[in-house]
Amino acid sequence: MDTQRGCQTPSPEPTSQAIIDLVEMHFGFTPTTDNILNAFNTLSPTPAQGDPLMILNRRSFLATTGAAALAGGMGHPAFAQNVTANMILNWRYQGPQGWFFLAQDRGYFDDAGINLTMDQGSGSGAAVVQVAGGSYDLGFGDINAAVAVAAERPDEAPVGFFMMYNRPPFTIAVLKDSDIHTPQDLEGRLLGGAANDGALRLFPAFAKMTGIDTSGIEITNMQANLREQMLRTRQVEGVFGFVNTIRFSAILSGMNPDEEIRWINFADYGMDLYSNCLIASRKLVEEQPDVLRGISAAVNQGLKDTLADPEAAIEAVARRESLIEKDVELARLMATLEDEMSHPEGATYGIGAVDPDRFKRSIDIVVEANDLPNTPAADTIFTEAFLPPLEDRVTTLAKA
């Protein structure tokens, strides 16, 4: 028996409204007083005075309160209940996925009642294709690839629900000692990229916007892990990819990207696009919206934890892939936060949301440049319905 505790004056029991406020803050739905009482009675008929919350962990409280809410007829709680889902990542395990793994290791997906499996990917565009094809429920992929699918096969197109990269990272990397300085200098050259690379998929749009004659350009597909090596050994004259993916993979291959690589960045030539986003199958959006609320809340907290302790995020990656070079992956993570997630709009909308007008313009760019058959409505490609409230989202990454 805790005798010291027995001598203390019991704290006042929290009011029903205080508990309701707590549930709203942490779980995103409003229970009734009866829901809460039923939850407490289910978990502990005789809670210690002054400590009714101490007998609950977050998941059991959510489950029982949610069940009581359903029984009471208030509708669905905000999160799922014991759902299994799978997710395809954009690439092999790397630092900028650390917020996902940190969220998983700290139990945030479990708290939301979601058993989530995350697999390594083979490209941001490939993630969209795999979700559209039904192989995965969720993905971390290029929203521009989703625009292309929606324009041609709207019933299959996945839906974005948490925008991560609000600055476009797409680039063509060339050697600094080459004579390639502008997009027009790419004419007649041998370029390479992974088949499902986001920048490669957007190259027709980039070529149209910059007036490149592509008739003499040869593009060879390569394994992603050979990209920087093939550039370094001059087997190709330029490679497609994300700036920070190439930069830090080049370091791992023995190159000094600051001294050896020149970048032809799509954003410098008018392609003001969004990029990687959490996406979900239409089936999941329509049938299990609570899963997406739970995923969004978990990832949002994982991102906050990553900002507070980036090294912990890298350790979470290392628990999946022990062979990573932690220093390089930490630098890759920090550069991604600094570059791909720092658009000024983040101060207004927070990471997760988009500027509606800018997003519509980005759709128009992709549709026009690729001669797509129709222009999908923005709300069929991306929704903010499952995001945490703005005051809970990250706004500190924005740069003027």
mmCIF file of C-alpha atoms in Angstrom:
data_model
loop_
_atom_site.group_PDB
_atom_site.id
_atom_site.type_symbol
_atom_site.label_atom_id
_atom_site.label_comp_id
_atom_site.label_asym_id
_atom_site.label_seq_id
_atom_site.Cartn_x
_atom_site.Cartn_y
_atom_site.Cartn_z
ATOM 1 C CA MET A 1 0.000 0.000 0.000
ATOM 2 C CA ASP A 2 1.222 3.501 -0.849
ATOM 3 C CA THR A 3 0.998 5.041 2.644
ATOM 4 C CA GLN A 4 2.301 8.407 1.521
ATOM 5 C CA ARG A 5 -0.433 8.645 -1.027
ATOM 6 C CA GLY A 6 -2.994 7.632 1.581
ATOM 7 C CA CYS A 7 -2.106 10.723 3.619
ATOM 8 C CA GLN A 8 -2.745 13.103 0.761
ATOM 9 C CA THR A 9 -5.947 15.018 0.352
ATOM 10 C CA PRO A 10 -7.752 13.507 -2.634
ATOM 11 C CA SER A 11 -7.723 15.669 -5.729
ATOM 12 C CA PRO A 12 -11.070 16.815 -7.019
ATOM 13 C CA GLU A 13 -12.505 14.416 -9.545
ATOM 14 C CA PRO A 14 -12.510 15.830 -13.069
ATOM 15 C CA THR A 15 -15.854 17.038 -14.269
ATOM 16 C CA SER A 16 -17.628 15.396 -17.175
ATOM 17 C CA GLN A 17 -16.925 18.471 -19.275
ATOM 18 C CA ALA A 18 -13.210 18.283 -18.481
ATOM 19 C CA ILE A 19 -13.108 14.678 -19.633
ATOM 20 C CA ILE A 20 -15.086 15.538 -22.770
ATOM 21 C CA ASP A 21 -12.563 18.290 -23.515
ATOM 22 C CA LEU A 22 -9.721 15.819 -22.990
ATOM 23 C CA VAL A 23 -11.245 13.294 -25.380
ATOM 24 C CA GLU A 24 -11.858 15.973 -28.006
ATOM 25 C CA MET A 25 -8.263 17.160 -27.748
ATOM 26 C CA HIS A 26 -6.633 13.741 -27.959
ATOM 27 C CA PHE A 27 -9.072 11.687 -30.010
ATOM 28 C CA GLY A 28 -10.990 14.135 -32.172
ATOM 29 C CA PHE A 29 -14.591 13.246 -31.316
ATOM 30 C CA THR A 30 -17.107 14.384 -28.726
ATOM 31 C CA PRO A 31 -18.454 11.673 -26.394
ATOM 32 C CA THR A 32 -21.561 12.088 -24.307
ATOM 33 C CA THR A 33 -21.438 11.916 -20.521
ATOM 34 C CA ASP A 34 -23.140 8.510 -20.662
ATOM 35 C CA ASN A 35 -20.460 7.283 -23.065
ATOM 36 C CA ILE A 36 -17.741 8.241 -20.597
ATOM 37 C CA LEU A 37 -19.512 6.719 -17.602
ATOM 38 C CA ASN A 38 -20.074 3.490 -19.508
ATOM 39 C CA ALA A 39 -16.397 3.433 -20.456
ATOM 40 C CA PHE A 40 -15.281 3.885 -16.856
ATOM 41 C CA ASN A 41 -17.713 1.247 -15.604
ATOM 42 C CA THR A 42 -16.490 -1.200 -18.217
ATOM 43 C CA LEU A 43 -12.822 -0.690 -17.369
ATOM 44 C CA SER A 44 -13.016 -0.338 -13.583
ATOM 45 C CA PRO A 45 -16.240 -0.378 -11.576
ATOM 46 C CA THR A 46 -14.437 1.127 -8.565
ATOM 47 C CA PRO A 47 -11.802 3.614 -9.698
ATOM 48 C CA ALA A 48 -9.613 5.244 -7.087
ATOM 49 C CA GLN A 49 -10.945 8.563 -5.936
ATOM 50 C CA GLY A 50 -9.335 11.434 -7.792
ATOM 51 C CA ASP A 51 -7.686 9.122 -10.337
ATOM 52 C CA PRO A 52 -10.343 7.971 -12.836
ATOM 53 C CA LEU A 53 -8.038 8.659 -15.785
ATOM 54 C CA MET A 54 -5.110 6.770 -14.299
ATOM 55 C CA ILE A 55 -6.830 3.434 -14.797
ATOM 56 C CA LEU A 56 -7.054 3.940 -18.565
ATOM 57 C CA ASN A 57 -4.511 3.758 -21.279
ATOM 58 C CA ARG A 58 -5.291 5.680 -24.448
ATOM 59 C CA ARG A 59 -6.276 2.724 -26.555
ATOM 60 C CA SER A 60 -8.582 1.090 -24.015
ATOM 61 C CA PHE A 61 -10.228 4.429 -23.278
ATOM 62 C CA LEU A 62 -10.751 5.058 -26.978
ATOM 63 C CA ALA A 63 -12.106 1.592 -27.612
ATOM 64 C CA THR A 64 -14.560 1.557 -24.729
ATOM 65 C CA THR A 65 -15.666 5.151 -25.136
ATOM 66 C CA GLY A 66 -16.079 4.603 -28.859
ATOM 67 C CA ALA A 67 -18.101 1.460 -28.268
ATOM 68 C CA ALA A 68 -20.284 3.293 -25.791
ATOM 69 C CA ALA A 69 -20.716 6.091 -28.293
ATOM 70 C CA LEU A 70 -21.867 3.679 -30.956
ATOM 71 C CA ALA A 71 -24.237 1.979 -28.544
ATOM 72 C CA GLY A 72 -25.601 5.366 -27.581
ATOM 73 C CA GLY A 73 -26.333 6.250 -31.169
ATOM 74 C CA MET A 74 -23.912 9.174 -31.552
ATOM 75 C CA GLY A 75 -22.362 7.738 -34.730
ATOM 76 C CA HIS A 76 -18.783 6.714 -35.454
ATOM 77 C CA PRO A 77 -15.909 7.776 -33.235
ATOM 78 C CA ALA A 78 -13.035 9.574 -34.907
ATOM 79 C CA PHE A 79 -10.679 6.596 -35.160
ATOM 80 C CA ALA A 80 -10.842 3.020 -36.349
ATOM 81 C CA GLN A 81 -11.167 -0.028 -34.122
ATOM 82 C CA ASN A 82 -8.653 -2.857 -34.645
ATOM 83 C CA VAL A 83 -8.206 -2.434 -38.394
ATOM 84 C CA THR A 84 -5.355 -3.957 -40.413
ATOM 85 C CA ALA A 85 -3.981 -1.899 -43.313
ATOM 86 C CA ASN A 86 -0.899 -1.936 -45.534
ATOM 87 C CA MET A 87 1.075 0.983 -46.933
ATOM 88 C CA ILE A 88 3.691 1.267 -49.667
ATOM 89 C CA LEU A 89 6.432 3.834 -49.119
ATOM 90 C CA ASN A 90 8.016 5.991 -51.785
ATOM 91 C CA TRP A 91 11.440 4.380 -51.615
ATOM 92 C CA ARG A 92 13.670 2.037 -49.669
ATOM 93 C CA TYR A 93 14.017 2.855 -45.982
ATOM 94 C CA GLN A 94 15.523 6.326 -45.550
ATOM 95 C CA GLY A 95 15.718 9.182 -43.076
ATOM 96 C CA PRO A 96 12.743 11.160 -44.441
ATOM 97 C CA GLN A 97 10.441 8.270 -43.566
ATOM 98 C CA GLY A 98 11.460 8.478 -39.929
ATOM 99 C CA TRP A 99 8.243 10.148 -38.784
ATOM 100 C CA PHE A 100 6.247 7.122 -39.958
ATOM 101 C CA PHE A 101 8.410 4.648 -38.067
ATOM 102 C CA LEU A 102 8.634 6.813 -34.966
ATOM 103 C CA ALA A 103 4.841 7.022 -34.915
ATOM 104 C CA GLN A 104 4.661 3.248 -35.199
ATOM 105 C CA ASP A 105 7.275 2.550 -32.528
ATOM 106 C CA ARG A 106 5.640 4.931 -30.072
ATOM 107 C CA GLY A 107 2.268 3.279 -30.489
ATOM 108 C CA TYR A 108 0.373 6.062 -32.225
ATOM 109 C CA PHE A 109 -1.113 3.760 -34.866
ATOM 110 C CA ASP A 110 -1.982 1.233 -32.168
ATOM 111 C CA ASP A 111 -3.628 3.999 -30.150
ATOM 112 C CA ALA A 112 -5.862 4.652 -33.133
ATOM 113 C CA GLY A 113 -6.756 0.965 -33.433
ATOM 114 C CA ILE A 114 -4.750 0.443 -36.636
ATOM 115 C CA ASN A 115 -2.322 -2.411 -37.296
ATOM 116 C CA LEU A 116 -0.266 -0.816 -40.075
ATOM 117 C CA THR A 117 2.342 -2.599 -42.203
ATOM 118 C CA MET A 118 4.735 -0.360 -44.172
ATOM 119 C CA ASP A 119 6.722 -1.777 -47.097
ATOM 120 C CA GLN A 120 9.676 -0.317 -48.971
ATOM 121 C CA GLY A 121 8.755 1.251 -52.295
ATOM 122 C CA SER A 122 10.297 1.635 -55.728
ATOM 123 C CA GLY A 123 9.369 5.226 -56.528
ATOM 124 C CA SER A 124 6.829 7.901 -55.716
ATOM 125 C CA GLY A 125 4.947 7.279 -58.934
ATOM 126 C CA ALA A 126 4.935 3.540 -58.351
ATOM 127 C CA ALA A 127 3.283 4.025 -54.968
ATOM 128 C CA VAL A 128 0.330 5.712 -56.666
ATOM 129 C CA VAL A 129 0.027 2.931 -59.229
ATOM 130 C CA GLN A 130 0.131 0.230 -56.556
ATOM 131 C CA VAL A 131 -2.599 1.866 -54.480
ATOM 132 C CA ALA A 132 -4.705 2.471 -57.593
ATOM 133 C CA GLY A 133 -4.291 -1.182 -58.568
ATOM 134 C CA GLY A 134 -5.442 -2.448 -55.184
ATOM 135 C CA SER A 135 -2.139 -3.910 -53.993
ATOM 136 C CA TYR A 136 -2.022 -1.471 -51.075
ATOM 137 C CA ASP A 137 -4.551 0.437 -49.005
ATOM 138 C CA LEU A 138 -2.262 3.419 -48.492
ATOM 139 C CA GLY A 139 0.853 4.943 -49.975
ATOM 140 C CA PHE A 140 3.385 7.721 -49.691
ATOM 141 C CA GLY A 141 3.525 8.884 -53.277
ATOM 142 C CA ASP A 142 3.558 11.716 -55.776
ATOM 143 C CA ILE A 143 0.229 13.532 -55.913
ATOM 144 C CA ASN A 144 0.947 14.533 -59.525
ATOM 145 C CA ALA A 145 0.868 10.878 -60.537
ATOM 146 C CA ALA A 146 -2.536 10.679 -58.849
ATOM 147 C CA VAL A 147 -3.701 13.587 -61.035
ATOM 148 C CA ALA A 148 -2.727 11.620 -64.134
ATOM 149 C CA VAL A 149 -4.598 8.523 -62.947
ATOM 150 C CA ALA A 150 -7.665 10.583 -62.020
ATOM 151 C CA ALA A 151 -7.759 12.188 -65.465
ATOM 152 C CA GLU A 152 -7.826 8.822 -67.216
ATOM 153 C CA ARG A 153 -9.300 6.341 -64.712
ATOM 154 C CA PRO A 154 -11.155 8.392 -62.099
ATOM 155 C CA ASP A 155 -12.738 5.403 -60.376
ATOM 156 C CA GLU A 156 -9.304 3.925 -59.628
ATOM 157 C CA ALA A 157 -7.438 7.063 -58.629
ATOM 158 C CA PRO A 158 -6.238 7.201 -55.025
ATOM 159 C CA VAL A 159 -7.031 10.232 -52.892
ATOM 160 C CA GLY A 160 -4.438 12.346 -51.114
ATOM 161 C CA PHE A 161 -5.249 13.156 -47.498
ATOM 162 C CA PHE A 162 -2.027 14.412 -45.850
ATOM 163 C CA MET A 163 0.344 16.555 -47.939
ATOM 164 C CA MET A 164 3.930 16.203 -46.768
ATOM 165 C CA TYR A 165 6.100 17.832 -49.459
ATOM 166 C CA ASN A 166 4.751 21.284 -50.281
ATOM 167 C CA ARG A 167 7.812 22.257 -52.338
ATOM 168 C CA PRO A 168 8.608 20.354 -55.558
ATOM 169 C CA PRO A 169 11.832 18.296 -55.278
ATOM 170 C CA PHE A 170 11.979 17.153 -58.929
ATOM 171 C CA THR A 171 15.302 17.569 -60.704
ATOM 172 C CA ILE A 172 17.699 16.374 -63.369
ATOM 173 C CA ALA A 173 21.205 16.042 -61.960
ATOM 174 C CA VAL A 174 24.192 16.478 -64.280
ATOM 175 C CA LEU A 175 27.924 16.629 -63.665
ATOM 176 C CA LYS A 176 29.258 20.118 -63.038
ATOM 177 C CA ASP A 177 32.050 19.672 -65.557
ATOM 178 C CA SER A 178 29.542 18.889 -68.328
ATOM 179 C CA ASP A 179 28.276 21.450 -70.824
ATOM 180 C CA ILE A 180 24.654 21.011 -69.663
ATOM 181 C CA HIS A 181 23.473 24.200 -67.969
ATOM 182 C CA THR A 182 19.864 24.730 -69.091
ATOM 183 C CA PRO A 183 16.909 22.547 -70.087
ATOM 184 C CA GLN A 184 17.652 23.169 -73.770
ATOM 185 C CA ASP A 185 21.118 21.685 -73.263
ATOM 186 C CA LEU A 186 19.426 18.345 -72.583
ATOM 187 C CA GLU A 187 18.474 17.993 -76.250
ATOM 188 C CA GLY A 188 20.208 15.054 -77.889
ATOM 189 C CA ARG A 189 21.524 13.675 -74.586
ATOM 190 C CA LEU A 190 21.427 10.290 -72.864
ATOM 191 C CA LEU A 191 19.504 10.518 -69.589
ATOM 192 C CA GLY A 192 18.562 7.880 -67.053
ATOM 193 C CA GLY A 193 16.141 7.209 -64.248
ATOM 194 C CA ALA A 194 14.218 4.558 -62.383
ATOM 195 C CA ALA A 195 11.086 3.600 -64.307
ATOM 196 C CA ASN A 196 8.718 4.811 -61.590
ATOM 197 C CA ASP A 197 10.643 7.923 -60.572
ATOM 198 C CA GLY A 198 8.423 10.967 -60.026
ATOM 199 C CA ALA A 199 10.716 13.376 -61.888
ATOM 200 C CA LEU A 200 10.967 11.044 -64.875
ATOM 201 C CA ARG A 201 7.190 10.740 -65.024
ATOM 202 C CA LEU A 202 6.904 14.529 -65.033
ATOM 203 C CA PHE A 203 9.575 15.026 -67.698
ATOM 204 C CA PRO A 204 7.082 15.286 -70.603
ATOM 205 C CA ALA A 205 5.378 18.128 -68.734
ATOM 206 C CA PHE A 206 8.729 19.770 -67.966
ATOM 207 C CA ALA A 207 9.816 19.446 -71.599
ATOM 208 C CA LYS A 208 6.612 21.044 -72.835
ATOM 209 C CA MET A 209 6.823 23.939 -70.377
ATOM 210 C CA THR A 210 10.460 24.662 -71.234
ATOM 211 C CA GLY A 211 10.207 24.090 -74.987
ATOM 212 C CA ILE A 212 12.660 21.198 -75.131
ATOM 213 C CA ASP A 213 12.818 19.194 -78.358
ATOM 214 C CA THR A 214 12.742 15.659 -76.976
ATOM 215 C CA SER A 215 13.060 13.879 -80.323
ATOM 216 C CA GLY A 216 16.792 13.356 -79.884
ATOM 217 C CA ILE A 217 16.778 12.607 -76.159
ATOM 218 C CA GLU A 218 17.383 8.996 -75.178
ATOM 219 C CA ILE A 219 16.208 7.842 -71.753
ATOM 220 C CA THR A 220 17.440 4.603 -70.246
ATOM 221 C CA ASN A 221 15.786 2.940 -67.276
ATOM 222 C CA MET A 222 18.019 1.834 -64.445
ATOM 223 C CA GLN A 223 17.831 0.359 -60.995
ATOM 224 C CA ALA A 224 17.527 3.151 -58.455
ATOM 225 C CA ASN A 225 20.613 2.002 -56.563
ATOM 226 C CA LEU A 226 22.723 2.412 -59.719
ATOM 227 C CA ARG A 227 21.646 5.975 -60.536
ATOM 228 C CA GLU A 228 24.452 7.985 -58.934
ATOM 229 C CA GLN A 229 27.090 5.452 -59.962
ATOM 230 C CA MET A 230 26.013 5.667 -63.606
ATOM 231 C CA LEU A 231 26.168 9.459 -63.473
ATOM 232 C CA ARG A 232 29.577 9.438 -61.775
ATOM 233 C CA THR A 233 31.021 6.998 -64.337
ATOM 234 C CA ARG A 234 29.459 8.984 -67.206
ATOM 235 C CA GLN A 235 27.349 6.109 -68.481
ATOM 236 C CA VAL A 236 24.558 8.691 -68.679
ATOM 237 C CA GLU A 237 24.725 12.483 -68.927
ATOM 238 C CA GLY A 238 21.934 13.240 -66.490
ATOM 239 C CA VAL A 239 19.668 11.433 -64.045
ATOM 240 C CA PHE A 240 16.124 12.062 -62.827
ATOM 241 C CA GLY A 241 15.137 12.129 -59.180
ATOM 242 C CA PHE A 242 14.473 14.143 -56.044
ATOM 243 C CA VAL A 243 17.210 16.615 -55.145
ATOM 244 C CA ASN A 244 17.860 15.263 -51.677
ATOM 245 C CA THR A 245 17.533 11.633 -52.707
ATOM 246 C CA ILE A 246 20.261 12.107 -55.303
ATOM 247 C CA ARG A 247 22.380 14.381 -53.102
ATOM 248 C CA PHE A 248 22.719 11.965 -50.212
ATOM 249 C CA SER A 249 22.882 8.834 -52.334
ATOM 250 C CA ALA A 250 25.744 10.535 -54.181
ATOM 251 C CA ILE A 251 27.521 11.042 -50.859
ATOM 252 C CA LEU A 252 27.093 7.350 -50.102
ATOM 253 C CA SER A 253 28.598 6.515 -53.507
ATOM 254 C CA GLY A 254 31.703 8.586 -52.769
ATOM 255 C CA MET A 255 30.788 11.808 -54.570
ATOM 256 C CA ASN A 256 30.777 15.374 -53.277
ATOM 257 C CA PRO A 257 27.486 16.693 -54.684
ATOM 258 C CA ASP A 258 28.260 20.319 -53.850
ATOM 259 C CA GLU A 259 31.378 20.187 -56.006
ATOM 260 C CA GLU A 260 30.442 17.606 -58.618
ATOM 261 C CA ILE A 261 26.712 17.950 -59.382
ATOM 262 C CA ARG A 262 24.651 20.663 -61.065
ATOM 263 C CA TRP A 263 20.867 20.660 -60.667
ATOM 264 C CA ILE A 264 18.228 21.476 -63.256
ATOM 265 C CA ASN A 265 15.309 21.880 -60.892
ATOM 266 C CA PHE A 266 11.808 21.733 -62.323
ATOM 267 C CA ALA A 267 10.580 24.389 -59.880
ATOM 268 C CA ASP A 268 13.036 26.922 -61.334
ATOM 269 C CA TYR A 269 11.214 26.712 -64.659
ATOM 270 C CA GLY A 270 7.610 27.267 -63.617
ATOM 271 C CA MET A 271 6.576 23.837 -62.336
ATOM 272 C CA ASP A 272 5.177 24.979 -58.984
ATOM 273 C CA LEU A 273 3.871 21.610 -57.900
ATOM 274 C CA TYR A 274 3.193 19.681 -54.749
ATOM 275 C CA SER A 275 4.851 16.324 -54.400
ATOM 276 C CA ASN A 276 4.744 13.453 -51.934
ATOM 277 C CA CYS A 277 1.533 12.960 -50.044
ATOM 278 C CA LEU A 278 -0.172 10.265 -48.029
ATOM 279 C CA ILE A 279 -2.683 8.662 -50.370
ATOM 280 C CA ALA A 280 -5.474 6.153 -49.829
ATOM 281 C CA SER A 281 -7.607 3.945 -52.020
ATOM 282 C CA ARG A 282 -11.070 5.254 -52.815
ATOM 283 C CA LYS A 283 -12.499 2.189 -51.143
ATOM 284 C CA LEU A 284 -10.782 3.120 -47.881
ATOM 285 C CA VAL A 285 -11.901 6.747 -48.154
ATOM 286 C CA GLU A 286 -15.509 5.764 -48.709
ATOM 287 C CA GLU A 287 -15.797 2.807 -46.356
ATOM 288 C CA GLN A 288 -13.355 3.468 -43.497
ATOM 289 C CA PRO A 289 -12.791 7.188 -43.000
ATOM 290 C CA ASP A 290 -11.946 6.572 -39.335
ATOM 291 C CA VAL A 291 -8.790 4.772 -40.457
ATOM 292 C CA LEU A 292 -7.638 7.900 -42.263
ATOM 293 C CA ARG A 293 -8.340 10.088 -39.251
ATOM 294 C CA GLY A 294 -6.257 7.752 -37.140
ATOM 295 C CA ILE A 295 -3.425 7.604 -39.680
ATOM 296 C CA SER A 296 -3.379 11.403 -39.975
ATOM 297 C CA ALA A 297 -3.286 11.916 -36.221
ATOM 298 C CA ALA A 298 -0.512 9.344 -35.796
ATOM 299 C CA VAL A 299 1.657 10.731 -38.594
ATOM 300 C CA ASN A 300 1.097 14.283 -37.399
ATOM 301 C CA GLN A 301 2.359 13.322 -33.941
ATOM 302 C CA GLY A 302 5.231 11.363 -35.471
ATOM 303 C CA LEU A 303 6.266 14.477 -37.386
ATOM 304 C CA LYS A 304 6.134 16.580 -34.217
ATOM 305 C CA ASP A 305 8.255 14.000 -32.409
ATOM 306 C CA THR A 306 10.729 13.990 -35.300
ATOM 307 C CA LEU A 307 11.154 17.749 -35.096
ATOM 308 C CA ALA A 308 11.693 17.484 -31.348
ATOM 309 C CA ASP A 309 14.222 14.640 -31.652
ATOM 310 C CA PRO A 310 15.455 13.928 -35.201
ATOM 311 C CA GLU A 311 17.960 11.359 -33.949
ATOM 312 C CA ALA A 312 15.104 9.291 -32.517
ATOM 313 C CA ALA A 313 13.488 9.239 -35.957
ATOM 314 C CA ILE A 314 16.704 7.956 -37.505
ATOM 315 C CA GLU A 315 16.963 5.273 -34.833
ATOM 316 C CA ALA A 316 13.443 4.201 -35.816
ATOM 317 C CA VAL A 317 14.593 3.844 -39.436
ATOM 318 C CA ALA A 318 17.662 1.907 -38.299
ATOM 319 C CA ARG A 319 15.448 -0.581 -36.486
ATOM 320 C CA ARG A 320 14.076 -1.520 -39.934
ATOM 321 C CA GLU A 321 17.352 -1.273 -41.850
ATOM 322 C CA SER A 322 20.424 -1.700 -39.689
ATOM 323 C CA LEU A 323 22.856 -1.020 -42.544
ATOM 324 C CA ILE A 324 21.934 2.642 -43.030
ATOM 325 C CA GLU A 325 24.590 5.274 -42.349
ATOM 326 C CA LYS A 326 22.872 7.199 -39.606
ATOM 327 C CA ASP A 327 24.786 10.434 -40.111
ATOM 328 C CA VAL A 328 23.890 10.539 -43.795
ATOM 329 C CA GLU A 329 20.251 9.671 -43.169
ATOM 330 C CA LEU A 330 19.996 12.322 -40.467
ATOM 331 C CA ALA A 331 21.363 14.897 -42.902
ATOM 332 C CA ARG A 332 18.917 13.658 -45.557
ATOM 333 C CA LEU A 333 16.036 14.014 -43.108
ATOM 334 C CA MET A 334 17.018 17.536 -42.080
ATOM 335 C CA ALA A 335 17.487 18.619 -45.698
ATOM 336 C CA THR A 336 14.044 17.258 -46.577
ATOM 337 C CA LEU A 337 12.456 19.212 -43.743
ATOM 338 C CA GLU A 338 14.397 22.296 -44.830
ATOM 339 C CA ASP A 339 13.710 22.033 -48.563
ATOM 340 C CA GLU A 340 10.690 19.915 -49.461
ATOM 341 C CA MET A 341 8.498 20.921 -46.510
ATOM 342 C CA SER A 342 9.233 24.629 -46.123
ATOM 343 C CA HIS A 343 6.872 26.405 -48.532
ATOM 344 C CA PRO A 344 5.625 29.717 -47.058
ATOM 345 C CA GLU A 345 2.049 28.440 -47.183
ATOM 346 C CA GLY A 346 2.914 26.067 -44.348
ATOM 347 C CA ALA A 347 2.618 28.939 -41.890
ATOM 348 C CA THR A 348 -1.015 29.404 -42.919
ATOM 349 C CA TYR A 349 -2.173 25.864 -43.631
ATOM 350 C CA GLY A 350 0.254 23.655 -41.731
ATOM 351 C CA ILE A 351 1.889 20.460 -42.953
ATOM 352 C CA GLY A 352 -0.864 18.170 -44.190
ATOM 353 C CA ALA A 353 -3.066 20.712 -45.958
ATOM 354 C CA VAL A 354 -2.731 22.565 -49.268
ATOM 355 C CA ASP A 355 -3.399 26.057 -50.549
ATOM 356 C CA PRO A 356 -6.588 25.424 -52.581
ATOM 357 C CA ASP A 357 -5.743 27.914 -55.336
ATOM 358 C CA ARG A 358 -2.168 26.742 -55.694
ATOM 359 C CA PHE A 359 -3.287 23.120 -55.753
ATOM 360 C CA LYS A 360 -5.769 23.833 -58.551
ATOM 361 C CA ARG A 361 -3.032 25.563 -60.545
ATOM 362 C CA SER A 362 -0.747 22.568 -60.059
ATOM 363 C CA ILE A 363 -3.447 20.268 -61.438
ATOM 364 C CA ASP A 364 -3.792 22.520 -64.486
ATOM 365 C CA ILE A 365 -0.023 22.385 -65.069
ATOM 366 C CA VAL A 366 0.029 18.583 -65.012
ATOM 367 C CA VAL A 367 -3.086 18.220 -67.181
ATOM 368 C CA GLU A 368 -2.031 20.733 -69.815
ATOM 369 C CA ALA A 369 1.575 19.667 -70.071
ATOM 370 C CA ASN A 370 0.665 15.982 -70.400
ATOM 371 C CA ASP A 371 -2.350 16.521 -72.679
ATOM 372 C CA LEU A 372 -4.569 14.604 -70.280
ATOM 373 C CA PRO A 373 -8.151 13.947 -71.447
ATOM 374 C CA ASN A 374 -9.815 15.977 -68.683
ATOM 375 C CA THR A 375 -9.061 18.107 -65.649
ATOM 376 C CA PRO A 376 -10.017 16.338 -62.417
ATOM 377 C CA ALA A 377 -11.687 18.424 -59.741
ATOM 378 C CA ALA A 378 -9.311 19.223 -56.896
ATOM 379 C CA ASP A 379 -11.605 17.681 -54.284
ATOM 380 C CA THR A 380 -11.516 14.332 -56.099
ATOM 381 C CA ILE A 381 -7.723 14.182 -55.763
ATOM 382 C CA PHE A 382 -7.121 15.607 -52.294
ATOM 383 C CA THR A 383 -9.212 16.028 -49.157
ATOM 384 C CA GLU A 384 -8.542 17.741 -45.836
ATOM 385 C CA ALA A 385 -11.456 15.952 -44.172
ATOM 386 C CA PHE A 386 -9.237 13.661 -42.100
ATOM 387 C CA LEU A 387 -6.583 16.123 -40.931
ATOM 388 C CA PRO A 388 -6.037 17.171 -37.333
ATOM 389 C CA PRO A 389 -7.174 20.737 -36.629
ATOM 390 C CA LEU A 390 -4.851 23.505 -37.786
ATOM 391 C CA GLU A 391 -3.753 24.342 -34.259
ATOM 392 C CA ASP A 392 -2.378 20.786 -33.927
ATOM 393 C CA ARG A 393 -0.513 20.748 -37.260
ATOM 394 C CA VAL A 394 3.130 21.715 -37.814
ATOM 395 C CA THR A 395 3.500 25.313 -39.028
ATOM 396 C CA THR A 396 7.085 26.021 -37.996
ATOM 397 C CA LEU A 397 8.822 24.657 -41.109
ATOM 398 C CA ALA A 398 7.590 27.456 -43.384
ATOM 399 C CA LYS A 399 10.181 29.836 -44.807
ATOM 400 C CA ALA A 400 9.457 33.189 -46.433
#
